[in-house]
Coordinates of C-alpha atoms in Angstrom, one line a residue:
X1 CA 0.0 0.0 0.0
X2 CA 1.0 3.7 -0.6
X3 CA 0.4 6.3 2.0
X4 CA -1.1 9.5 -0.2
X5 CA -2.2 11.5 3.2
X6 CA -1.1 11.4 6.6
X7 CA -1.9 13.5 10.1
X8 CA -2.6 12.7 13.7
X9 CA -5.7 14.1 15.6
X10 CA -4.3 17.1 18.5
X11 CA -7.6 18.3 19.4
X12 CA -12.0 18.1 18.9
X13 CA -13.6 20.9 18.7
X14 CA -16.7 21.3 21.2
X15 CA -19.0 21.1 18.6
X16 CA -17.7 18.2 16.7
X17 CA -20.3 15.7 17.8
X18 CA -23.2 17.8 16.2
X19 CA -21.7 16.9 12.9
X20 CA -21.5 13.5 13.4
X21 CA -25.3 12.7 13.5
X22 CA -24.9 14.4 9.9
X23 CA -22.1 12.1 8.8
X24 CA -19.6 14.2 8.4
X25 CA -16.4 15.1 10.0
X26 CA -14.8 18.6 9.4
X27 CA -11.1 18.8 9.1
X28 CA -8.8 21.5 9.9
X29 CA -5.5 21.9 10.3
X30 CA -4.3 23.2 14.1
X31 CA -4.0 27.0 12.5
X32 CA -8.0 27.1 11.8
X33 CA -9.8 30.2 12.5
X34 CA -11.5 30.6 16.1
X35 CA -14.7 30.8 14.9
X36 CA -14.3 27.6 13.4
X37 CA -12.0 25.7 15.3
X38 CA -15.6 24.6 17.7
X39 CA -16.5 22.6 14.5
X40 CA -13.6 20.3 13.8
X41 CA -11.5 17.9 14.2
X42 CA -7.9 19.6 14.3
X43 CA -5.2 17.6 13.4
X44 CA -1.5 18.3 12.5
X45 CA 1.3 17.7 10.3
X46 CA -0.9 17.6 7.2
X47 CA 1.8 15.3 5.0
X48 CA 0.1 15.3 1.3
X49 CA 2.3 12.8 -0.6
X50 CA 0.3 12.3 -3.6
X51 CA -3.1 13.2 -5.1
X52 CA -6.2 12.0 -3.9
X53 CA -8.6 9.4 -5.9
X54 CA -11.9 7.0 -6.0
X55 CA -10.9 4.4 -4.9
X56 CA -8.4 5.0 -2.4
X57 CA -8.7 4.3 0.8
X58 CA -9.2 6.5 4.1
X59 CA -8.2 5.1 7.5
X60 CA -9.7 7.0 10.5
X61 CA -8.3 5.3 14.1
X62 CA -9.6 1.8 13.3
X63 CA -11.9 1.8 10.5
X64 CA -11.6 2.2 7.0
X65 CA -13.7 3.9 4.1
X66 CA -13.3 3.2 0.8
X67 CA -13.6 7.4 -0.9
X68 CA -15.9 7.3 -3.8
X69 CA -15.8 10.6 -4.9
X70 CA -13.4 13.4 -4.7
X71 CA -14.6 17.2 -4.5
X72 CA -12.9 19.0 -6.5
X73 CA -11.5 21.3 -4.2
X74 CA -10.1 18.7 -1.9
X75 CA -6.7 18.2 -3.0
X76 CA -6.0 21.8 -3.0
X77 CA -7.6 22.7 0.2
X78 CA -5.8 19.9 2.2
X79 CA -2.6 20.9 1.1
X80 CA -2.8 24.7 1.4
X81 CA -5.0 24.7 4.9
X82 CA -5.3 21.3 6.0
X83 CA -9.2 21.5 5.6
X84 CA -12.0 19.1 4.5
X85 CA -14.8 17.5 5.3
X86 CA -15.3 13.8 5.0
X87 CA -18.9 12.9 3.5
X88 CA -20.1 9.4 4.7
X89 CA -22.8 9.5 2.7
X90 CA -22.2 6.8 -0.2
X91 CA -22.6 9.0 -2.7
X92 CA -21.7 12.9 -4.1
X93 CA -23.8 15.8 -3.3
X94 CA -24.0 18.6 -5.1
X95 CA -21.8 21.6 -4.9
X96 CA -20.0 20.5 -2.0
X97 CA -16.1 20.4 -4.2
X98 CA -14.2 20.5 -1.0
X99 CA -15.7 17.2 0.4
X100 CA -14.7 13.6 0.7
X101 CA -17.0 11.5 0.0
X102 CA -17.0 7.8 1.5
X103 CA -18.7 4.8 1.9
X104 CA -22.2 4.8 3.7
X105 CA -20.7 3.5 6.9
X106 CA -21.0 4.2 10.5
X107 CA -19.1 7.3 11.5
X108 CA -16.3 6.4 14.3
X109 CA -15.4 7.9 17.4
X110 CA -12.4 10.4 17.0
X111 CA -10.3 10.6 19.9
X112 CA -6.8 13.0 19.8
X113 CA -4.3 10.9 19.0
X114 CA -6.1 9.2 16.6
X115 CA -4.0 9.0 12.6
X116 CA -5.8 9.8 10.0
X117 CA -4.4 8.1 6.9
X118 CA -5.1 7.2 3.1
X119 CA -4.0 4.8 0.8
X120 CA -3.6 3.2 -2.0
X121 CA -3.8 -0.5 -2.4

């Protein structure tokens, strides 16, 4: 397998759990704006090795989510701020380009410490 992305979880915002009942997790790099920082998972490092595809692979703690679709604002927006948001959904909606979208699974606890990783097999 090749590692494309790579980070470790440093901190949840206090809001983060509203989101999950949604299916989505919000990404931000440590450096996100206070106003936002309530609403995401912060994470740091933020090592893009390669660009994103379907079919890769995202690994969150345990779990893993096979990405169906790629927004096209995602590569770009992880590597210049470190910020996404991961779609567990099964499928694309519409003029969300900075999402990740993944497989329709159940959406896992994060915990800080937690990697989050993708690869490709």
């Amino acid at each position: 397998m090749t590692c494309i992305y790579q980070t470790r979880v440093t901190n949840l915002g206090k809001m983060v759990t509203n989101f999950l009942v949604e299916k989505m997790i919000i990404l931000f790099k440590d450096n996100a704006p206070e106003d936002l920082a309530d609403y995401c998972v912060l994470h740091s490092e933020n090592q893009v090795f390669d660009v994103i595809q379907e079919q890769d692979v995202l690994v969150l703690g345990d779990a893993e989510y096979k990405i169906l679709c790629v927004g096209e604002e995602v590569q770009s927006n992880l590597q210049n701020l470190g910020h996404i948001t991961l779609r567990f959904v099964g499928s694309r909606t519409e003029g969300l380009g900075g999402s990740l979208y993944l497989e329709d699974k159940a959406v896992p606890t994060i915990h800080r410490g937690d990697r989050i990783a993708i690869y490709r097999k």
